[in-house]
Tab-separated table of C-alpha atoms in Angstrom:
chain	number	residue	atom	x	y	z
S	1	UNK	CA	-23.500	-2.063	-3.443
S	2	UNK	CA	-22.799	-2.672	0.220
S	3	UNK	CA	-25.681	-5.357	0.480
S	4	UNK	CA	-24.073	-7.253	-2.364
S	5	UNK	CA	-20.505	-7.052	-1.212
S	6	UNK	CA	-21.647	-8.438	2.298
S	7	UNK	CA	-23.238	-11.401	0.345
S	8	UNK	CA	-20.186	-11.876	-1.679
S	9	UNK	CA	-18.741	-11.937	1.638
S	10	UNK	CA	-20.380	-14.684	3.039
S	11	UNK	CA	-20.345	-16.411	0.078
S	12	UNK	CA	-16.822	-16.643	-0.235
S	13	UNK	CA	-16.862	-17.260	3.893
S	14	UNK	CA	-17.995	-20.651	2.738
S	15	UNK	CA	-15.485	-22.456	1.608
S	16	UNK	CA	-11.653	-21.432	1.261
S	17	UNK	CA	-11.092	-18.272	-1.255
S	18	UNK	CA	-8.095	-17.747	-2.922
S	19	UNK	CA	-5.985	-15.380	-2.186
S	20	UNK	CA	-7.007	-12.807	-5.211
S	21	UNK	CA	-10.335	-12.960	-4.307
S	22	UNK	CA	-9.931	-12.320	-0.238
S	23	UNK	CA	-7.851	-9.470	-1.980
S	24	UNK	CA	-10.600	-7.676	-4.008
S	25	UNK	CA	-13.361	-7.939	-1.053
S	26	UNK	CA	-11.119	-6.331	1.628
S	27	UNK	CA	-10.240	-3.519	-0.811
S	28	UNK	CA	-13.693	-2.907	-1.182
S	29	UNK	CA	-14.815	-3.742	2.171
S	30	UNK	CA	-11.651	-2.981	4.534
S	31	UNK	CA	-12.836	0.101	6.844
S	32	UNK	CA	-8.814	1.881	5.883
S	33	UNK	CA	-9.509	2.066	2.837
S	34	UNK	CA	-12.854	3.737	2.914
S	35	UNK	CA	-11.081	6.241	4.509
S	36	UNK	CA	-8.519	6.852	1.488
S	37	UNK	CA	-11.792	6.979	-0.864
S	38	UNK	CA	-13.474	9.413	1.572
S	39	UNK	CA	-9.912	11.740	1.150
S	40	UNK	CA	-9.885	11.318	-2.400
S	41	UNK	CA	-13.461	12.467	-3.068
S	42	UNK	CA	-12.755	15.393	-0.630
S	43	UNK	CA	-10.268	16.747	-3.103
S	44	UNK	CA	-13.377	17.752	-5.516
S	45	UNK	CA	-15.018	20.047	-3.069
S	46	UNK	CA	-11.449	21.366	-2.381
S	47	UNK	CA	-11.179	22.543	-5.714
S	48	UNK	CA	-14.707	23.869	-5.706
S	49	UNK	CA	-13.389	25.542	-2.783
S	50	UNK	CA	-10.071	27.276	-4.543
S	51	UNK	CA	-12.720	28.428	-7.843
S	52	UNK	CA	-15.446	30.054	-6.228
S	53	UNK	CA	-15.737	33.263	-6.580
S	54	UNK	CA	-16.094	36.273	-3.401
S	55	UNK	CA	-19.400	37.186	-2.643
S	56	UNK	CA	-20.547	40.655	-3.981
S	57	UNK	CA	-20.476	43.417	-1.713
S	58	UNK	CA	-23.520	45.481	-0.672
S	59	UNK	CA	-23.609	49.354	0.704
S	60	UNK	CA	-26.901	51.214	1.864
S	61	UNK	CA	-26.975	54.578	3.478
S	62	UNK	CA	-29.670	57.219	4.429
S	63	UNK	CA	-28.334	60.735	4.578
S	64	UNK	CA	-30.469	63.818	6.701
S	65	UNK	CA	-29.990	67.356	4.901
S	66	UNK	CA	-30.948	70.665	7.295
S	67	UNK	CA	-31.246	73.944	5.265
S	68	UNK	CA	-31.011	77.420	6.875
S	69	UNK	CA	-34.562	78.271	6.855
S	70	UNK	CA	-35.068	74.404	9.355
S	71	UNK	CA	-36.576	72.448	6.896
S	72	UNK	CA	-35.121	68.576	6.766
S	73	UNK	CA	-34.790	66.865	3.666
S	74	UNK	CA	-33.962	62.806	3.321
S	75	UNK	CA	-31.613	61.159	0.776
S	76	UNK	CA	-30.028	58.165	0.363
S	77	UNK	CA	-26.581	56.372	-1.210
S	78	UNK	CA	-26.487	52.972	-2.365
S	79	UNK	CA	-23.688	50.671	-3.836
S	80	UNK	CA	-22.483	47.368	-5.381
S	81	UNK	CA	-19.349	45.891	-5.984
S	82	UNK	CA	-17.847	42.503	-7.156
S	83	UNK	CA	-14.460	41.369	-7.064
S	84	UNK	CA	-12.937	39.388	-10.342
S	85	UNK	CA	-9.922	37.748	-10.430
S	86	UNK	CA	-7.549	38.835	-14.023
S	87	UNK	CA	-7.642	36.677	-16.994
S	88	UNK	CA	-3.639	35.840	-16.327
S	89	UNK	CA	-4.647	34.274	-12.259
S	90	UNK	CA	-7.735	32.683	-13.427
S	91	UNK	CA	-5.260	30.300	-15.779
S	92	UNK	CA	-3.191	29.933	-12.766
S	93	UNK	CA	-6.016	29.389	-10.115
S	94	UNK	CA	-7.604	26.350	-12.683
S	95	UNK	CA	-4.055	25.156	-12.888
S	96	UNK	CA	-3.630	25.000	-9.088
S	97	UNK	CA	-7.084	23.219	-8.454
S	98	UNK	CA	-6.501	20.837	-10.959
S	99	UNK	CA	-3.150	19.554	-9.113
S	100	UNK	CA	-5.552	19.170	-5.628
S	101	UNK	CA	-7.288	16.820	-7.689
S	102	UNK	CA	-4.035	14.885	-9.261
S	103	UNK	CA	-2.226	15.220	-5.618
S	104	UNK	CA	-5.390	13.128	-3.978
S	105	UNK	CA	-5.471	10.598	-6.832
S	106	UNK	CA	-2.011	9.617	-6.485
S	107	UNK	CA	-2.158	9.772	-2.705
S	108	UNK	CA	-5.080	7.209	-3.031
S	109	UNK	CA	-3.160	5.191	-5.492
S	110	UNK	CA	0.431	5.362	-3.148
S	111	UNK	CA	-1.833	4.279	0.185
S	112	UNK	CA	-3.350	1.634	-1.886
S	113	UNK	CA	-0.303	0.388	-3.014
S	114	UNK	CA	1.108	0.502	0.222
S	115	UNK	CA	-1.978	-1.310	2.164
S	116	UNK	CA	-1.606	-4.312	-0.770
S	117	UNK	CA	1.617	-4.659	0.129
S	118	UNK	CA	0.931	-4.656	3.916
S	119	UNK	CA	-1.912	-7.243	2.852
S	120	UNK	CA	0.097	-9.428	0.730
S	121	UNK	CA	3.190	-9.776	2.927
S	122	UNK	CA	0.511	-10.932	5.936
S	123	UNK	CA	-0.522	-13.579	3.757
S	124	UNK	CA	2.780	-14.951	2.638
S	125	UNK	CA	3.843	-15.043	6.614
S	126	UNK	CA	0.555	-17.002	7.042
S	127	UNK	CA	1.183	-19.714	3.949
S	128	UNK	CA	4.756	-20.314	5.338
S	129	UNK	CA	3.740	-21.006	8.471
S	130	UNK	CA	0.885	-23.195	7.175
S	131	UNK	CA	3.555	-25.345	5.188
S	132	UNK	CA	5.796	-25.366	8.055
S	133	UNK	CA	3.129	-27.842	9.563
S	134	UNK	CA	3.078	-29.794	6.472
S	135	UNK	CA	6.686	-30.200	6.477
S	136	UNK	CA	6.280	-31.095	10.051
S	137	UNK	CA	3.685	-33.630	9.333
S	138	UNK	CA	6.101	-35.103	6.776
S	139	UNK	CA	9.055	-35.235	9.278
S	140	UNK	CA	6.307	-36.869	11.871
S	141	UNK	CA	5.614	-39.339	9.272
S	142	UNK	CA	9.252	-40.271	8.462
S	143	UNK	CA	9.963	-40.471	12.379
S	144	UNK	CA	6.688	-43.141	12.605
S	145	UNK	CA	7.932	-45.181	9.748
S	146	UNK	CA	11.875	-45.405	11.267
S	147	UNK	CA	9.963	-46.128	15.230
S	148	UNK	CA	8.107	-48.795	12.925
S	149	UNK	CA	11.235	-50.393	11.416
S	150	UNK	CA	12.669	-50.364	15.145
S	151	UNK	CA	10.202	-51.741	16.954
S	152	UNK	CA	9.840	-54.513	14.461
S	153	UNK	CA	13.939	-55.198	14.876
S	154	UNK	CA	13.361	-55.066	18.856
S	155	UNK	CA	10.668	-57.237	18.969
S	156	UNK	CA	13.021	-59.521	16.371
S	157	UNK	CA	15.801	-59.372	19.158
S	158	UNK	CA	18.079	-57.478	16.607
S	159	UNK	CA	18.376	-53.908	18.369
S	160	UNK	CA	18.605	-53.171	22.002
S	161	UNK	CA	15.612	-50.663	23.916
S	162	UNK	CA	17.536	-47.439	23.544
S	163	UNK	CA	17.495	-47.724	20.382
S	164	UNK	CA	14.141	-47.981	20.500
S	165	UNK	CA	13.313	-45.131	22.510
S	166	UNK	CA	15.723	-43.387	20.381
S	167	UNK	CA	13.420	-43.593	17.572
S	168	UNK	CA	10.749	-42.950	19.511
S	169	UNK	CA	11.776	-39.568	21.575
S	170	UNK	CA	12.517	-38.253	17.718
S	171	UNK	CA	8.840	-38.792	16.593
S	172	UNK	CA	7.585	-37.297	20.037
S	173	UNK	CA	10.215	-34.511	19.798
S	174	UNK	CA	8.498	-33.630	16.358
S	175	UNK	CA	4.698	-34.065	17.692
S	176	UNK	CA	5.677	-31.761	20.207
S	177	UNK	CA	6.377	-28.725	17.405
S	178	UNK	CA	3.939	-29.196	15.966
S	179	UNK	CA	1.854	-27.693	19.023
S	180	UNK	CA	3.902	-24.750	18.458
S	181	UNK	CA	3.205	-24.267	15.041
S	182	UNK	CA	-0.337	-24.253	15.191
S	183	UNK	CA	-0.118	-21.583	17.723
S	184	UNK	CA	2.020	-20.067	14.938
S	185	UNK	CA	-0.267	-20.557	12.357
S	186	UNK	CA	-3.452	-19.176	14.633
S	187	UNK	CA	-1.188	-16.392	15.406
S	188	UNK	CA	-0.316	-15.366	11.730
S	189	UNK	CA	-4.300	-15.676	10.661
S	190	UNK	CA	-5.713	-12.991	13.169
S	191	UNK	CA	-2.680	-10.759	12.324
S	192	UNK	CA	-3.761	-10.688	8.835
S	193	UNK	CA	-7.244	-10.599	9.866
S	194	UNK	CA	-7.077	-7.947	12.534
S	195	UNK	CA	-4.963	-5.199	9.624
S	196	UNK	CA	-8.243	-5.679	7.216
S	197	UNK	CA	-10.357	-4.425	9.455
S	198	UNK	CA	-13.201	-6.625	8.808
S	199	UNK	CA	-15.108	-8.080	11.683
S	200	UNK	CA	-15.935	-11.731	9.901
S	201	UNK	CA	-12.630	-14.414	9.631
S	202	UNK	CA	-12.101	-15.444	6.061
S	203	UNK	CA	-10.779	-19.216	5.440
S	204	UNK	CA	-8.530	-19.255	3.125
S	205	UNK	CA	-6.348	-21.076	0.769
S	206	UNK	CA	-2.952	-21.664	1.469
S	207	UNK	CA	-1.316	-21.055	-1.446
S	208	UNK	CA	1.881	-18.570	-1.998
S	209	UNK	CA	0.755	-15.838	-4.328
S	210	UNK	CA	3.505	-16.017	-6.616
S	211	UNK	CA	4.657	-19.537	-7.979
S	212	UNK	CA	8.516	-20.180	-8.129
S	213	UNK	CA	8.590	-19.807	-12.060
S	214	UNK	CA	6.360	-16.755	-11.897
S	215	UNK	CA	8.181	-14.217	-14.466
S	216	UNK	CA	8.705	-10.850	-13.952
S	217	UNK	CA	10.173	-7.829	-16.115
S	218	UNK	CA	13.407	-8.246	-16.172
S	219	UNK	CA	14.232	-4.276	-16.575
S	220	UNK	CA	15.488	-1.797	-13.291
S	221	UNK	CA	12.595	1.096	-14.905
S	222	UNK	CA	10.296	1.746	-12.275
S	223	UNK	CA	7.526	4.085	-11.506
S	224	UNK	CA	5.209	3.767	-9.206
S	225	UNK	CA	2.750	5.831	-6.901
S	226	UNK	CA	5.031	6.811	-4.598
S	227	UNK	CA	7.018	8.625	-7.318
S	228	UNK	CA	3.595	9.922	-9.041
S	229	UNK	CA	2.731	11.062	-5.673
S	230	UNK	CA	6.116	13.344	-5.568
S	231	UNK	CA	5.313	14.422	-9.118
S	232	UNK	CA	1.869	15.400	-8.561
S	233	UNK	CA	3.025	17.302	-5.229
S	234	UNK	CA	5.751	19.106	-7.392
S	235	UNK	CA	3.175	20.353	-10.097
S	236	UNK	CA	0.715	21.885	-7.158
S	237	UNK	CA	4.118	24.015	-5.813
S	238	UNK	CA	4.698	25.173	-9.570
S	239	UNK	CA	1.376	25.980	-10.011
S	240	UNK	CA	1.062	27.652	-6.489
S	241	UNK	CA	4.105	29.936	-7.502
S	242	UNK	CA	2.525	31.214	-10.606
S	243	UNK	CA	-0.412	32.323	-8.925
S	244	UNK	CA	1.925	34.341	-6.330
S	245	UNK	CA	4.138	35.862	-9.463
S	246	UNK	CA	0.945	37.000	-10.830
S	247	UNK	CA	1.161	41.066	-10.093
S	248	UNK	CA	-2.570	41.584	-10.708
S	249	UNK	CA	-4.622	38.993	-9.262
S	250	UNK	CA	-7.871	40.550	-8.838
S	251	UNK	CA	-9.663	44.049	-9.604
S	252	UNK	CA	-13.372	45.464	-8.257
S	253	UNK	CA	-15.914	46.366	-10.615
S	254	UNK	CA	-18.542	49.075	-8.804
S	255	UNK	CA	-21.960	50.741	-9.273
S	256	UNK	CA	-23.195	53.810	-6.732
S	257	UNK	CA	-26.651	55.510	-7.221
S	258	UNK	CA	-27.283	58.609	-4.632
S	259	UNK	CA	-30.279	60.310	-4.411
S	260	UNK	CA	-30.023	63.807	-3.198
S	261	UNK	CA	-32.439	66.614	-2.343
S	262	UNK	CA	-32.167	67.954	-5.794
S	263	UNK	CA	-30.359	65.271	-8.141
S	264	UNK	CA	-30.154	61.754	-8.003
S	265	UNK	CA	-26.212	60.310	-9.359
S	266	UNK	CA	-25.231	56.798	-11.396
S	267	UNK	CA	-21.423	56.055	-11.192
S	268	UNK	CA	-19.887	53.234	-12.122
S	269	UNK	CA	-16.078	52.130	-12.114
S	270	UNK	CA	-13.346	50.022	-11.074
S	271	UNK	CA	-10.669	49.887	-8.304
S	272	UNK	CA	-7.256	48.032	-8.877
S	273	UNK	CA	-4.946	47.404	-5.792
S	274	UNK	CA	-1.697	48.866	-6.483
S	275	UNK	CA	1.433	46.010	-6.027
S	276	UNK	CA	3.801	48.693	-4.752
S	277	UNK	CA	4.237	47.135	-1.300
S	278	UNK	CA	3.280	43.840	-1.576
S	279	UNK	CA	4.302	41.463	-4.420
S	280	UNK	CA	4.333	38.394	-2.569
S	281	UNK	CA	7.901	37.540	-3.876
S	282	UNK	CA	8.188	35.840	-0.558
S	283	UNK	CA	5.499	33.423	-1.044
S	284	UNK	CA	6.755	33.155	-5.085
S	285	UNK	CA	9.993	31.997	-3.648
S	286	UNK	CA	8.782	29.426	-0.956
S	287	UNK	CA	6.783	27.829	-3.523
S	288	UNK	CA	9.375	27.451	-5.913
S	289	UNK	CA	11.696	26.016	-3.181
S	290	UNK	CA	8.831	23.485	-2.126
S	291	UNK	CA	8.630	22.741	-5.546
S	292	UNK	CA	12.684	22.092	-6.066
S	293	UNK	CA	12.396	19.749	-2.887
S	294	UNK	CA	9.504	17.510	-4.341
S	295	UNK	CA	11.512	17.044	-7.527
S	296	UNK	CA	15.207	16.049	-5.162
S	297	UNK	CA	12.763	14.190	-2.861
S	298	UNK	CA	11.769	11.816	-6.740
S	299	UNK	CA	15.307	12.190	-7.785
S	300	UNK	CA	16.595	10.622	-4.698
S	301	UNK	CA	13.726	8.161	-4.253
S	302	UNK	CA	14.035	7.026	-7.931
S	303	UNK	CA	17.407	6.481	-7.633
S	304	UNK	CA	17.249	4.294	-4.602
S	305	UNK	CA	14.149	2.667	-5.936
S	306	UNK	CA	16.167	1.736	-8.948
S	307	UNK	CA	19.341	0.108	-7.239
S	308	UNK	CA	16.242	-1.918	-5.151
S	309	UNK	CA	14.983	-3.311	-8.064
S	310	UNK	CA	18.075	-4.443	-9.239
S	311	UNK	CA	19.356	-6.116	-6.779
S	312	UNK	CA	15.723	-7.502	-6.294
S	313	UNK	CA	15.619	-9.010	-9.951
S	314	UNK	CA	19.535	-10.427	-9.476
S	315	UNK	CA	18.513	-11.960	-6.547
S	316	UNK	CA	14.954	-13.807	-7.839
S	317	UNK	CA	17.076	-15.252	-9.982
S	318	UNK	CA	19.790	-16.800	-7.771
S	319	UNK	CA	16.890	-18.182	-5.987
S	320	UNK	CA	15.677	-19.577	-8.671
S	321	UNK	CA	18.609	-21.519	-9.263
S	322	UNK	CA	18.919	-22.618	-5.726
S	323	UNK	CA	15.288	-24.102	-5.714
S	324	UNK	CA	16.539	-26.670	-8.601
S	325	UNK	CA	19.492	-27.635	-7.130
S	326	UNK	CA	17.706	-28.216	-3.727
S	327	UNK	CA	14.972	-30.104	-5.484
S	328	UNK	CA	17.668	-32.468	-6.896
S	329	UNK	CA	19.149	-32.903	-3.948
S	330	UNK	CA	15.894	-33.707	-1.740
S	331	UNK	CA	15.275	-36.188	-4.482
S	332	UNK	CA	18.602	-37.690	-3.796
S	333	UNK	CA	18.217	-37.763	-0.117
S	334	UNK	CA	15.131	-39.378	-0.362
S	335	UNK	CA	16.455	-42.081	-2.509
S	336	UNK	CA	19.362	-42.356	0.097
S	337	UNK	CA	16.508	-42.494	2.868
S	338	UNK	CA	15.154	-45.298	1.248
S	339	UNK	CA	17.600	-47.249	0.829
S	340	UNK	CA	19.335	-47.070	4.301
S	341	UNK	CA	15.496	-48.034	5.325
S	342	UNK	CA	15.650	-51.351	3.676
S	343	UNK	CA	19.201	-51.326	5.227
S	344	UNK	CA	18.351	-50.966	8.724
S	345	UNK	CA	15.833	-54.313	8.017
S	346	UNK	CA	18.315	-55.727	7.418
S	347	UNK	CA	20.984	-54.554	9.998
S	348	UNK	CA	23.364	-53.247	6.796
S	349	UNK	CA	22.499	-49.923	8.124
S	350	UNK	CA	22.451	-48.072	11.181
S	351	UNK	CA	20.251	-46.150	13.048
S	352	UNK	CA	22.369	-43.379	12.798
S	353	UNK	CA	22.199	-43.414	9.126
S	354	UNK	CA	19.078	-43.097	9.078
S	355	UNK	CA	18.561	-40.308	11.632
S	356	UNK	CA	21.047	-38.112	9.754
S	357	UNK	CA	19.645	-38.557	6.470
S	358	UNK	CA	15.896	-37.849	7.682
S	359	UNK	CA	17.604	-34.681	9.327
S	360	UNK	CA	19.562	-33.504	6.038
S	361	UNK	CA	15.927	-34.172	3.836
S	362	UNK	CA	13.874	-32.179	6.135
S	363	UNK	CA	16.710	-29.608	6.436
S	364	UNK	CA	15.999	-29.226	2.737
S	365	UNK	CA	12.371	-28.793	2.356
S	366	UNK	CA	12.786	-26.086	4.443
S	367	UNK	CA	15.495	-24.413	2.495
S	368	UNK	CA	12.947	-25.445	-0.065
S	369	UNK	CA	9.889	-23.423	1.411
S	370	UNK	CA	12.361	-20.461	2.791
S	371	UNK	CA	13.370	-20.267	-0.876
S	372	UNK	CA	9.577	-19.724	-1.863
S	373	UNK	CA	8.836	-17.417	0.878
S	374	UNK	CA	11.246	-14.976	0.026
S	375	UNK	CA	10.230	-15.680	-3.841
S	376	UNK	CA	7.174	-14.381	-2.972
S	377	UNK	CA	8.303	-11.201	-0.107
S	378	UNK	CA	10.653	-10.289	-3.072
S	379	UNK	CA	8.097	-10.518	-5.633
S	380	UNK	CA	5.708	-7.835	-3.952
S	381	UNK	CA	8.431	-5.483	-3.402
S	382	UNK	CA	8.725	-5.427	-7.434
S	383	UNK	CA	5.180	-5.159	-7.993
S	384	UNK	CA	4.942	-2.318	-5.974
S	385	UNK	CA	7.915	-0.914	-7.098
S	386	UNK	CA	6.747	-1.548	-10.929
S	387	UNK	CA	3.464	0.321	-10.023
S	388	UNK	CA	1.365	-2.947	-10.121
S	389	UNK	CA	-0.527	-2.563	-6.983
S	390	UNK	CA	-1.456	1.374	-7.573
């Protein structure tokens, strides 16, 4: 299985994978989660652990006998005993196991959850900065095309040198960020890179995870593994205290056989340890407690989880909104660009006109790709909260 995922791997080291598939190689392959397998299986042997049974005990003794007239005579004692839990703690023992297993299920499924969402936010800092360049690219093109249009009107006589240079220091002015945002992008790569934990560098497409009309459930019910983890931690207390309210937990079953000078002896019985002392109300009390906390811990988690998801849905939609009206209105600045374009041929527009209106249409796309950015952070938080990513 390891050979095969190292030449799936490669393969998709080849040529730019999409995001879901980078996704399902690093959960198989990142060395993190490995580690949240290698606690989940360990929950098996720690139930094996809480069912076995004690060990039988073992007695062997040689007694000397001296009579009155100096003669020695040998005998010996021997004994057996094995300890075995009631009927009523059995029940609760199987029931406490069981919840080991649960509790390191849902703790696999809550760090899982919690490492996609690690993953997926990476990413989504990566695309924006990706189509920050292309935005910048754009800008550098509109800037080339108005230096363009100037130099043709200097050459013509129509506009003076500054005004050259003018368009000119804008188009080097956006050249110059663009250094910056390769350094960015570089920057946003290895972080994602370097929390997977993989040694080989993945291209990848640059494409947001969740498109700006990408529906979700429009309800505020939530569970997720973070609450199943609280659950599952709540059950093992519960079960815990039943074992400790359990008066008789075990009893000793016993066999002797003694072999004297004249008689040999066969006893068996059993031995019960009394709960006059000890009733471990203590430890039935903790538990419950323990237990009482993991449910306030959901309650309270729920609750805020809730209110989150709310506000998270209201807010999707608002942005929603906004995305339309800001696509309208780079639509209308880009007419507007074009027209003050042919003005400025023409000297029926200014420079200035120009300058401001390339400034409020890149101003846009930015709102534009800030709009699907947080689209996307907000869109994780739900499916996480939703239990998507478990």
């Amino acid at each position: 299985m390891k050979y095969l995922m190292t030449i799936f791997l490669c393969t998709i080291s080849s040529f730019a994978a999409s995001y879901m598939e980078f996704e399902k190689s690093i959960i198989q392959n990142a060395p993190l989660m490995g580690v949240y397998r290698l606690e989940k299986s360990a929950s098996k042997l720690k139930e094996r652990i809480a069912l076995r049974c004690d060990n039988p005990s073992f007695e062997w003794e040689i007694n000397n006998f001296s009579s009155d007239n100096g003669k020695n005579d040998n005998g010996f004692r021997s004994a057996i005993s094995q300890s075995i839990r009631t009927f009523g703690y059995e029940k609760s023992l199987k029931e406490y196991a069981n919840t080991l297993k649960l509790l390191a299920k849902k703790g696999y499924e809550k760090n899982r959850a919690k490492f996609l969402v690690e993953l997926r936010r990476y990413f989504t800092e990566y695309v924006k900065a990706v189509h920050t360049k292309a935005l910048l690219k754009d800008e550098i093109a509109l800037y080339k095309r108005l230096e363009s249009i100037a130099k043709t009107r200097f050459e013509n006589g129509a506009i003076s040198r500054t005004k050259l240079m003018q368009a000119s220091l804008q188009r080097i002015s956006a050249e110059t960020k663009l250094f910056e945002i390769e350094r960015e992008i570089d920057a946003r790569y290895y972080d994602l890179m370097s929390i997977t934990g993989v040694k080989k560098s993945i291209p990848l497409d640059a494409n947001f995870i969740y498109p700006i009309n990408y529906v979700t459930v429009n309800d505020a019910n939530i569970q997720n593994a973070e609450l199943d983890a609280l659950e599952a931690l709540k059950k093992q207390y519960e079960a815990k205290a039943k074992m400790q309210n359990r008066k008789l937990k075990t009893y000793r079953l016993f066999a002797t056989y003694e072999d004297d000078i004249d008689q040999s002896i066969v006893t068996f019985g059993a031995g019960i340890d009394l709960p006059l002392f000890n009733q471990n109300r203590e430890e039935y009390q903790l538990a419950k407690i323990k237990a009482q906390k993991a449910y306030l811990k959901k309650v309270q988690l729920k609750n805020s989880q809730q209110k989150r998801l709310k506000s998270l849905i209201d807010q999707l939609l608002i942005l929603k909104k906004e995305y339309i009206a800001l696509k309208k209105r780079a639509l209308k600045e880009q007419e507007l660009l074009t027209l003050f374009e042919e003005g400025y041929r023409t000297a029926q527009s200014s420079l200035l006109d120009i300058i401001q209106t390339q400034r409020s249409l890149i101003n846009t796309k930015r709102k534009l790709l800030e709009t699907e950015y947080l689209t996307n952070l907000y869109h994780i938080e739900i499916d996480y909260l939703k239990g998507r990513l478990k």
